[in-house]
CSV table of C-alpha atoms and ligand atoms in Angstrom, one decimal:
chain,number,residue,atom,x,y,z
A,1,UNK,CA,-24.7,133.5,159.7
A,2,UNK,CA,-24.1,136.3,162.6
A,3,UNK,CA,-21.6,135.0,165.2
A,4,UNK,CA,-22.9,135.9,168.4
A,5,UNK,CA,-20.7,136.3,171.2
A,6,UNK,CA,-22.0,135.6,175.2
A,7,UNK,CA,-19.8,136.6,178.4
A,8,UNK,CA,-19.9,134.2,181.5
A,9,UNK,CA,-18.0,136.6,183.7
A,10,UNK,CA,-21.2,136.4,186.4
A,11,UNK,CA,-23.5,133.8,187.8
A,12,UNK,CA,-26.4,134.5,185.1
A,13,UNK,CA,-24.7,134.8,182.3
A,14,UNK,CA,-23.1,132.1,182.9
A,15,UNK,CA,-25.7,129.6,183.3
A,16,UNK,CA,-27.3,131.7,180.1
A,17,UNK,CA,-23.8,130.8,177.7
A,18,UNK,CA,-23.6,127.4,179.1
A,19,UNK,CA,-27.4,126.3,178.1
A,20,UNK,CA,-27.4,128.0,174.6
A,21,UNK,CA,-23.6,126.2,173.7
A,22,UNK,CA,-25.2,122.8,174.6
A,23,UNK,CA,-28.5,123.5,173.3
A,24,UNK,CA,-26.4,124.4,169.7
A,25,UNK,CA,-24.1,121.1,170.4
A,26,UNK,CA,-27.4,119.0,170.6
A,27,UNK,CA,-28.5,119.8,167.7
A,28,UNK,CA,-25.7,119.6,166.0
A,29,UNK,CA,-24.0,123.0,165.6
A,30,UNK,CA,-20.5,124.0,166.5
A,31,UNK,CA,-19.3,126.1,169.0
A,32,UNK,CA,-16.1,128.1,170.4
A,33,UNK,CA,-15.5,127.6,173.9
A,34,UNK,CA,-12.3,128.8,175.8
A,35,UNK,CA,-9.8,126.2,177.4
A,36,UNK,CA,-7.2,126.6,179.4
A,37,UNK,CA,-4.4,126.1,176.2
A,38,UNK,CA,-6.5,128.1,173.4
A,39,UNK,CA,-10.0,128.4,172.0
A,40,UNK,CA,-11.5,125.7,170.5
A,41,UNK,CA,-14.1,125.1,167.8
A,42,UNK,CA,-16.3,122.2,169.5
A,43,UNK,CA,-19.0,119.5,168.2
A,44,UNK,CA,-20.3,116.3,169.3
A,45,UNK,CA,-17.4,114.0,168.6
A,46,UNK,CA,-19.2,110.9,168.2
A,47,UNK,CA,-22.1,112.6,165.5
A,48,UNK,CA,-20.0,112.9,162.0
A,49,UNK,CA,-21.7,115.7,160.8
A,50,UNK,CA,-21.6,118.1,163.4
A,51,UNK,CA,-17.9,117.4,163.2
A,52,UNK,CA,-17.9,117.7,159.5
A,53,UNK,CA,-19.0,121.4,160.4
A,54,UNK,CA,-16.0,121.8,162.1
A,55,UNK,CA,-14.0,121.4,159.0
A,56,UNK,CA,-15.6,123.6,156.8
A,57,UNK,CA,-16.0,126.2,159.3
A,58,UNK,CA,-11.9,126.3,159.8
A,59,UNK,CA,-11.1,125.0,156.0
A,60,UNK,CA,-9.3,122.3,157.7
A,61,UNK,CA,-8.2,119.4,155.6
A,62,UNK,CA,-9.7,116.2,156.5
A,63,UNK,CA,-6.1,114.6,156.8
A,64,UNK,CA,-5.8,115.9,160.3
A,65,UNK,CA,-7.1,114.4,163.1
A,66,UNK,CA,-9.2,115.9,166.1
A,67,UNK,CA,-8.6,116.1,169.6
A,68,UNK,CA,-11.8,114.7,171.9
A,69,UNK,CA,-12.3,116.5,174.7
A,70,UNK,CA,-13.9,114.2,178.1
A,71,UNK,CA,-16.6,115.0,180.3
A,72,UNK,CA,-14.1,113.7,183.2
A,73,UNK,CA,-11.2,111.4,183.6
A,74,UNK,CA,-13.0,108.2,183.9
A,75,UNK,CA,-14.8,108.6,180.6
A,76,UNK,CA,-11.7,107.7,178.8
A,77,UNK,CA,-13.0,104.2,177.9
A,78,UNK,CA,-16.0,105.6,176.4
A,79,UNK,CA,-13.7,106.7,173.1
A,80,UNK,CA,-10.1,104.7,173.6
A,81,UNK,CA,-8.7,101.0,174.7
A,82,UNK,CA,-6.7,101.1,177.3
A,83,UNK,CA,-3.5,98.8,176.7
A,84,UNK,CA,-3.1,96.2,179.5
A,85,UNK,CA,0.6,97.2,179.4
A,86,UNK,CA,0.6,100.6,179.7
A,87,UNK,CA,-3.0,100.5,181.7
A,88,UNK,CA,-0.7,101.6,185.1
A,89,UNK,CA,1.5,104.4,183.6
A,90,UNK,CA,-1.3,106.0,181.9
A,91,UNK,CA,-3.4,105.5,185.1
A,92,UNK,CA,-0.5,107.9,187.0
A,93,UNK,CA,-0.2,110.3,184.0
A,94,UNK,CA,-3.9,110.9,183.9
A,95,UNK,CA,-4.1,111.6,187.4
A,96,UNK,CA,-1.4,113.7,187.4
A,97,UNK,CA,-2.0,115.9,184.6
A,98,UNK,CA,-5.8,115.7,183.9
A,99,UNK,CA,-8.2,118.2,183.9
A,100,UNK,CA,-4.8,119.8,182.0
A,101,UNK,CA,-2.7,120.6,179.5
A,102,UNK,CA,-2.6,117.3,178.6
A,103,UNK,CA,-3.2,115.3,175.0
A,104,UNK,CA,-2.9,111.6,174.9
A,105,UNK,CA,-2.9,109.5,171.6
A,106,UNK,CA,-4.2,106.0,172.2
A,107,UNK,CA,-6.3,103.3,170.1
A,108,UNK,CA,-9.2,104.4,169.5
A,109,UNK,CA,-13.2,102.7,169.8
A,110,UNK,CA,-15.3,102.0,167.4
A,111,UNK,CA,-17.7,104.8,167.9
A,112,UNK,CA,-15.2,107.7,167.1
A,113,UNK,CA,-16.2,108.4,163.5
A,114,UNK,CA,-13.3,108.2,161.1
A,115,UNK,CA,-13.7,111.6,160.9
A,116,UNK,CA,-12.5,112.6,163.6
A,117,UNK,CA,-9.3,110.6,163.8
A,118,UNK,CA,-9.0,111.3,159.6
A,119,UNK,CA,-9.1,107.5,159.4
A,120,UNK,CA,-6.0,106.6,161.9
A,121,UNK,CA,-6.8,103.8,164.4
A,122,UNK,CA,-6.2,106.3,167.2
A,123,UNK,CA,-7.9,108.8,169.1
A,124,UNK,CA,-6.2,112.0,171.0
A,125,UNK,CA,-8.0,112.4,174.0
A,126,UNK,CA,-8.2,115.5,176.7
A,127,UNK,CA,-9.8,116.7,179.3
A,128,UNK,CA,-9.8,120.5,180.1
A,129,UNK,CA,-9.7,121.9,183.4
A,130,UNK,CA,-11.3,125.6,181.9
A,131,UNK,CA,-14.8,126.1,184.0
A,132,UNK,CA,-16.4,127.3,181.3
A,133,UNK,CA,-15.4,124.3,179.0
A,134,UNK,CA,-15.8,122.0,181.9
A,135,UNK,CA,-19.3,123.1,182.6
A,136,UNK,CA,-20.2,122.8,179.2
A,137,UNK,CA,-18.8,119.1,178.6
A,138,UNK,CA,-20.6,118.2,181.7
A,139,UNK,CA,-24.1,119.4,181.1
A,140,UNK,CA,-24.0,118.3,176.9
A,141,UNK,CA,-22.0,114.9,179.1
A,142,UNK,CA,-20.6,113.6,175.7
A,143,UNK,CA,-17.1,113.9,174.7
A,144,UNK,CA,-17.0,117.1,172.6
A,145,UNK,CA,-14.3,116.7,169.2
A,146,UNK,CA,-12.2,120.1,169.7
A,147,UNK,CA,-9.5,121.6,167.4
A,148,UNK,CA,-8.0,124.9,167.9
A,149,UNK,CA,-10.8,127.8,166.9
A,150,UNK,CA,-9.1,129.1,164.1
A,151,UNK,CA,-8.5,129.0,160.0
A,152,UNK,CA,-6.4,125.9,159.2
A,153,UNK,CA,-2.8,127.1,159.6
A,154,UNK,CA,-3.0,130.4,161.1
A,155,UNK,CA,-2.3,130.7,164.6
A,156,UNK,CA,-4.5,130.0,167.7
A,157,UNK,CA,-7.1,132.1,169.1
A,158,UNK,CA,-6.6,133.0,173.2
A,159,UNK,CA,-9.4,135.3,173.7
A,160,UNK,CA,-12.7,135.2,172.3
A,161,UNK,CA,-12.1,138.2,169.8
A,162,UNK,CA,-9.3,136.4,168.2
A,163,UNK,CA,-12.0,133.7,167.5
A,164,UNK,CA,-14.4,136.1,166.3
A,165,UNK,CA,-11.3,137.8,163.8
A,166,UNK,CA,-10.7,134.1,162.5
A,167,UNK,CA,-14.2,132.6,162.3
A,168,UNK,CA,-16.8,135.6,162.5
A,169,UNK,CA,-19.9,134.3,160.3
A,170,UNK,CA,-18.6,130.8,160.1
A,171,UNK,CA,-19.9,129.5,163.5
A,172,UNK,CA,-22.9,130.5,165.6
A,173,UNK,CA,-21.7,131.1,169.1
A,174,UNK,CA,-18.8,132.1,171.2
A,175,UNK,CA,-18.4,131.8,174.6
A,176,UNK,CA,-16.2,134.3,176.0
A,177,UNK,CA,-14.1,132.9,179.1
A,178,UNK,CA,-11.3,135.7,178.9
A,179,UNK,CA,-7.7,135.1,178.1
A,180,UNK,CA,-6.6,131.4,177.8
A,181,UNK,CA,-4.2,130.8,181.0
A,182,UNK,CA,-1.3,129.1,178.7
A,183,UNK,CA,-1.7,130.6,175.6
A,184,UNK,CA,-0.2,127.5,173.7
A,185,UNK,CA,-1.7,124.4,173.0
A,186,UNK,CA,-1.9,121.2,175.2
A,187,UNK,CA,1.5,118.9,175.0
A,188,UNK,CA,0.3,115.9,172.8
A,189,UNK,CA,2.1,112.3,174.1
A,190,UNK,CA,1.8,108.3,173.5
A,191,UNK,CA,2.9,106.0,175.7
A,192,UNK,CA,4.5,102.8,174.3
A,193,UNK,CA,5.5,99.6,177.5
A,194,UNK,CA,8.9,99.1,177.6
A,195,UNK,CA,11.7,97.9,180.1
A,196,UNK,CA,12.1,99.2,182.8
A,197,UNK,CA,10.2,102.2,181.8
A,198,UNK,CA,7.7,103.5,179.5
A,199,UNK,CA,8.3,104.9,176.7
A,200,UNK,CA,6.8,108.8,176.5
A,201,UNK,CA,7.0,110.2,172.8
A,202,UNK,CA,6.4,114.0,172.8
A,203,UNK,CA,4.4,114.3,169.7
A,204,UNK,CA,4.0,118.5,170.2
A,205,UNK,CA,5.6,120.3,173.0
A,206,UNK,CA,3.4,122.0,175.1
A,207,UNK,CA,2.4,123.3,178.8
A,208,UNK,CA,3.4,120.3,180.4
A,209,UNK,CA,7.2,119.5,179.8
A,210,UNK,CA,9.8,117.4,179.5
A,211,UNK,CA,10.4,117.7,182.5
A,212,UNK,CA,6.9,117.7,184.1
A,213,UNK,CA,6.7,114.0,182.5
A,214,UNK,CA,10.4,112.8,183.0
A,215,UNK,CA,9.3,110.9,186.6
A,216,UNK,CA,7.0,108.3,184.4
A,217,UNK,CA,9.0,107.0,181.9
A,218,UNK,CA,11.9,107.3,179.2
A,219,UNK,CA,11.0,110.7,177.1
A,220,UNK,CA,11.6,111.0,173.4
A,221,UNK,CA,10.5,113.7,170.9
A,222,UNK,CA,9.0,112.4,168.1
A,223,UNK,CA,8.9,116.7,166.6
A,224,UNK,CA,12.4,117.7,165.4
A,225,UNK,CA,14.1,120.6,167.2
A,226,UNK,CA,15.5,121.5,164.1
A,227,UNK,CA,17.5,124.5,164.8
A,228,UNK,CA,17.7,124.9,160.4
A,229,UNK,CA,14.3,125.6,159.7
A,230,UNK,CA,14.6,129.6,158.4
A,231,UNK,CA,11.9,131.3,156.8
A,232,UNK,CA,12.2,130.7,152.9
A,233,UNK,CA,13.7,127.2,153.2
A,234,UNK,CA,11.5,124.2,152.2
A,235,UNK,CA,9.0,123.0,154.2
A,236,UNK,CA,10.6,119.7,155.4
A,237,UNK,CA,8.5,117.3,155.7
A,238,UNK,CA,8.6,116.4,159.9
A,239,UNK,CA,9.0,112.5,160.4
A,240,UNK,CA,6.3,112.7,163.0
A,241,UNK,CA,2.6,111.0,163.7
A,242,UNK,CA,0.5,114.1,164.4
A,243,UNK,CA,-0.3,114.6,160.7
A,244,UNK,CA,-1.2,118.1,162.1
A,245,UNK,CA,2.0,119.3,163.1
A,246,UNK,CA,3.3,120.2,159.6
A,247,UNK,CA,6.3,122.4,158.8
A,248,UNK,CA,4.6,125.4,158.4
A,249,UNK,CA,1.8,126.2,160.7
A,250,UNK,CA,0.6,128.6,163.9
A,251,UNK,CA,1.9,130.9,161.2
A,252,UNK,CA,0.6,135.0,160.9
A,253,UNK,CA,-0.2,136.1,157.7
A,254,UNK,CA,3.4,138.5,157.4
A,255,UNK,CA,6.2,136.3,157.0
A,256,UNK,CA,8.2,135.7,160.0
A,257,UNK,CA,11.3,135.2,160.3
A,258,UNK,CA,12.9,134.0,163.7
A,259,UNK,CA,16.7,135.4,164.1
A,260,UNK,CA,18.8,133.1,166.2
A,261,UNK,CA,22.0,135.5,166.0
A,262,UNK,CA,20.8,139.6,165.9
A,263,UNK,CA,24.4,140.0,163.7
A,264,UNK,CA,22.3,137.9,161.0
A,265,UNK,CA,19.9,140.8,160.5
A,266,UNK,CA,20.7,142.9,157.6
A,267,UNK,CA,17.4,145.2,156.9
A,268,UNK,CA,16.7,145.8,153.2
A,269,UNK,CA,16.3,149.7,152.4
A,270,UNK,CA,12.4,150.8,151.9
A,271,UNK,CA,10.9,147.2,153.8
A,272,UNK,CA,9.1,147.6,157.0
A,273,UNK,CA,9.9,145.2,160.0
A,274,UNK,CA,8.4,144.3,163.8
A,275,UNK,CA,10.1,142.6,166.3
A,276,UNK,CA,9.2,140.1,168.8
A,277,UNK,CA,11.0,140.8,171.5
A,278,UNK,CA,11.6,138.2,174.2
A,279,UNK,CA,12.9,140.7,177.2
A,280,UNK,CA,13.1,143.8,175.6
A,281,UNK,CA,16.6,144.6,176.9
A,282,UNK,CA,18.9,146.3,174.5
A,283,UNK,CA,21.0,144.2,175.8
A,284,UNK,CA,20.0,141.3,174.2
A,285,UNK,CA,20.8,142.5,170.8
A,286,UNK,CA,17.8,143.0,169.2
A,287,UNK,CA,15.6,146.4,170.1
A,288,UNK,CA,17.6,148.5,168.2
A,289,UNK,CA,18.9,146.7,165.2
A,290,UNK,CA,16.5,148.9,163.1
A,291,UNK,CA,13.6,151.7,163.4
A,292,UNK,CA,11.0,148.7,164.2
A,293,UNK,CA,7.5,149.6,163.1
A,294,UNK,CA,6.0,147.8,166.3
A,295,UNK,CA,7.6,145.8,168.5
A,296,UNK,CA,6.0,143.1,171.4
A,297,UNK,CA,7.8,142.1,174.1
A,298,UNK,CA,6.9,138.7,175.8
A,299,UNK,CA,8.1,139.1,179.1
A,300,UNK,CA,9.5,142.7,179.7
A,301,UNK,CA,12.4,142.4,181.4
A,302,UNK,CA,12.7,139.1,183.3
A,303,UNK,CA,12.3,136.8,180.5
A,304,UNK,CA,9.4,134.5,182.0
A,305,UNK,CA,8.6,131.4,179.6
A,306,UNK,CA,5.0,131.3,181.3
A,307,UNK,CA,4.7,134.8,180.7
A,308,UNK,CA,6.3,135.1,177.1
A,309,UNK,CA,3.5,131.8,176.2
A,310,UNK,CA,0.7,133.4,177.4
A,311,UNK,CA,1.8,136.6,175.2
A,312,UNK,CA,3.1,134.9,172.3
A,313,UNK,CA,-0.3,134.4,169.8
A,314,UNK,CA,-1.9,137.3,170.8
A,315,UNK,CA,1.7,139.6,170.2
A,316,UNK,CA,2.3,137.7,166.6
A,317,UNK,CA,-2.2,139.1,166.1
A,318,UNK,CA,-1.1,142.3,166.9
A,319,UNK,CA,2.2,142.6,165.1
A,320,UNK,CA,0.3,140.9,162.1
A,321,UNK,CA,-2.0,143.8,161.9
A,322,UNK,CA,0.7,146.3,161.3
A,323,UNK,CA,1.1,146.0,157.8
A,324,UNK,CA,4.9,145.5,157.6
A,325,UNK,CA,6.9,143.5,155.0
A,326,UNK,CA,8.6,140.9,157.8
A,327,UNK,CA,8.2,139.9,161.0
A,328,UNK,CA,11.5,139.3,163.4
A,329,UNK,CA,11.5,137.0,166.2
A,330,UNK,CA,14.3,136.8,168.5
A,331,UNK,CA,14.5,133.5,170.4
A,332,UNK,CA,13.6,132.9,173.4
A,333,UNK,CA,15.7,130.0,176.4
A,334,UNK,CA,14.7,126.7,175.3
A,335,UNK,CA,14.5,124.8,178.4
A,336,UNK,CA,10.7,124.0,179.5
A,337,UNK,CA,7.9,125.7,178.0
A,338,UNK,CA,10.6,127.5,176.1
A,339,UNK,CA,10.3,123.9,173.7
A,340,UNK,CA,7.1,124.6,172.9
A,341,UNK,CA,7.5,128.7,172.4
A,342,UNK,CA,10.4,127.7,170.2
A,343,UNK,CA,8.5,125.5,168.2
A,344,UNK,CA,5.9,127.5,167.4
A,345,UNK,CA,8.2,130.0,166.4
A,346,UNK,CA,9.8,127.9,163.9
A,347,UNK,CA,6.9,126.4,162.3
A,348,UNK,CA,5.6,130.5,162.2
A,349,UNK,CA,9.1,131.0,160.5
A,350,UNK,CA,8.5,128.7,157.7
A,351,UNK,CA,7.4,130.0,154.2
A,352,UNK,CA,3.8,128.7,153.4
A,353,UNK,CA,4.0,126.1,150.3
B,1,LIG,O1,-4.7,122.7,173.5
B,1,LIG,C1,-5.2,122.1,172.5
B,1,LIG,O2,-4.8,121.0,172.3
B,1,LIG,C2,-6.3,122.7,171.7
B,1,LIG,C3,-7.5,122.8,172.6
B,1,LIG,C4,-8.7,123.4,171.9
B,1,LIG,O3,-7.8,121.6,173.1
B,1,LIG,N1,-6.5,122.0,170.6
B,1,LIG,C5,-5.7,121.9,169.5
B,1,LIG,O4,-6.2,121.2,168.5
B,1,LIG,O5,-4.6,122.4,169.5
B,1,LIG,P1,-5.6,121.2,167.0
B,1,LIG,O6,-6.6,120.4,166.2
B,1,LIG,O7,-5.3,122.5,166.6
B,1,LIG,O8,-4.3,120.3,167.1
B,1,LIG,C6,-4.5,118.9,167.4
B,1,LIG,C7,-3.2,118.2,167.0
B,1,LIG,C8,-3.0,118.2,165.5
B,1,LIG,O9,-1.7,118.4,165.3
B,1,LIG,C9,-3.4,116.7,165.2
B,1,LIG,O10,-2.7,116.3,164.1
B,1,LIG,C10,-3.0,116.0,166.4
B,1,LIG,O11,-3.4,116.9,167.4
B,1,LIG,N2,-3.7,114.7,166.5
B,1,LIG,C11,-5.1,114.6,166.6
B,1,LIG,N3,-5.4,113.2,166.6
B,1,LIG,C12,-4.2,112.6,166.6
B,1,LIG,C13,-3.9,111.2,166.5
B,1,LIG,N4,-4.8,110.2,166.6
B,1,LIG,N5,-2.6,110.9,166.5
B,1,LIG,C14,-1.6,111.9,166.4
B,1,LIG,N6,-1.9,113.2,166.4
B,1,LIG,C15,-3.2,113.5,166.5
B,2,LIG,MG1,-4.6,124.1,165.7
């Protein structure tokens, strides 16, 4: 199969991409469209073997659940019960946050195949604010089943030739929408009732923070911080419910190995290293512990978390391509978006099984 790739910078091409993803989708194919977060590879969510394409395409074990992408907002109860008791919170967080950045785990319908939710009775449900995606949603008007657009475990595509280096020959069409705005993927959340506030578990860290969602309820993480998690140590096994977000995972193909105290890094004679460099300041320790190979800095300079996601796959791409023996990532602030950078990095640090 050749993977064709179709621009919609301008009006006609466009309308051209748009037609020839949802003529694909209708019968049955997959496709990678931009979102706002990352790529993603997308089928018709509610026809189980145009999903089952998306697994094989990505060599994605069927243990891990989808995320279902909505035409709009109100189409929710097309593919998930809404609760009676947490019917008003999630009314406020949808509005808030969607078309965003936004993944919410809820029961699911009957007409979600199993496939899609790998058998759980819930369904994680999004609806993207890309124009490209958006347009495409709208005119195929069924929810569209979405995972990242890359090989199970490796990290997540933000332009469309990151797609093409992960899935060329696997899929028939990209649609090129430029470079993903966040470059991380959506925050995923249930809501529990509780009193006298909802409960909010953070199942992934994301875009939308902490923060953003502290004014509609009591937040908890349900993904461990775990500031022990070095490259080489076992996988532990996270005591979470996205059976997606294992130990090891959004990792490059080098191992990485993030450095929470620059005095910790002792380079071994004749190895090659890279360094991920948050702000590139010597100051910070870390530019010139060694004679790095290739180094990428996130946010030159001022250290901007918005800035350092949007950079972050795309740097790991690049430093992965260098050839070296290790990859060195110095942290970055954990506060906001910095959660989510952070736990990327981690699960990137930890040796695959
Ligand atoms: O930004 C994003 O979320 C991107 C774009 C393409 O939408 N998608 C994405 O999908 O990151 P994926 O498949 O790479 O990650 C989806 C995560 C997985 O960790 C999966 O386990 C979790 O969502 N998930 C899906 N359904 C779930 C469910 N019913 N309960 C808990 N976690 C679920
Ligand atoms: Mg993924």
């Amino acid at each position: 199969m050749t993977t064709q790739i179709l621009s919609t910078d301008e009006a006609l091409p466009f309308q051209t991409a748009v037609s020839e993803a949802v003529r694909l989708l209708n019968a049955g194919q997959v496709v990678a469209l931009p979102t706002e977060t990352v790529y993603g590879l997308a089928a018709d969510a509610l026809n189980p073997e145009a999903v089952a394409r998306i697994f094989e395409a990505k060599e994605r074990p069927s243990f891990d659940p989808l995320i279902v992408h909505l035409p709009h907002r109100k189409d929710l109860e097309t593919v998930a019960e809404v609760p009676e008791d947490i019917e008003p919170v999630l009314k406020k967080i949808a509005e808030a946050f969607w078309p965003g950045p936004l993944t919410i785990v809820l029961p699911k319908k009957a007409c979600v195949p199993d496939i899609v939710t790998a058998g759980l009775p819930t369904v994680a449900v999004r609806v993207s604010k890309d124009p490209v995606f958006t347009r495409v949603v709208r005119t195929f008007n069924k929810p569209l089943a979405a995972p990242s657009a890359n090989r199970f475990g490796s990290l997540s595509p933000t332009s469309a030739s990151a797609v093409k280096a992960e899935l060329d020959g696997r899929i028939p069409l990209i649609l090129d929408g430029g470079a993903s705005n966040h470059g991380l993927e959506s925050t995923i959340i249930k809501i529990e009732p509780n009193s006298p506030k909802p409960l909010i578990t953070i199942l992934r860290p994301g875009p939308i923070t902490q923060d953003d969602l502290k004014p509609f309820g009591i937040i908890k993480l349900g993904y461990k911080p775990d500031k022990k998690i070095r490259h080489g140590a076992a996988a532990p096994e996270p005591a979470i419910e996205a059976p997606g977000m294992l130990a090891s995972h959004y990792a490059p193909r080098t191992p990485l190995r993030l450095m929470e105290n620059p005095e910790d890094f002792i380079p071994e004679p004749g190895k090659k290293y890279a360094l991920l460099s948050y702000r590139g300041e010597a100051d910070d320790g870390y530019t010139e512990l060694t004679e790095w190979v290739g180094m990428h800095i996130l946010s030159p300079g001022k250290g901007k978390l918005i800035e350092a996601g949007v950079r972050l796959f795309y740097a790991l791409r690049e430093l992965d391509k260098l050839g070296v023996d290790e990859i060195i990532a110095e942290p970055v602030a954990e506060h906001g978006l910095g959660a989510a950078i952070m736990d990327r990095l981690r699960r990137a640090s930890v040796k695959r099984q």
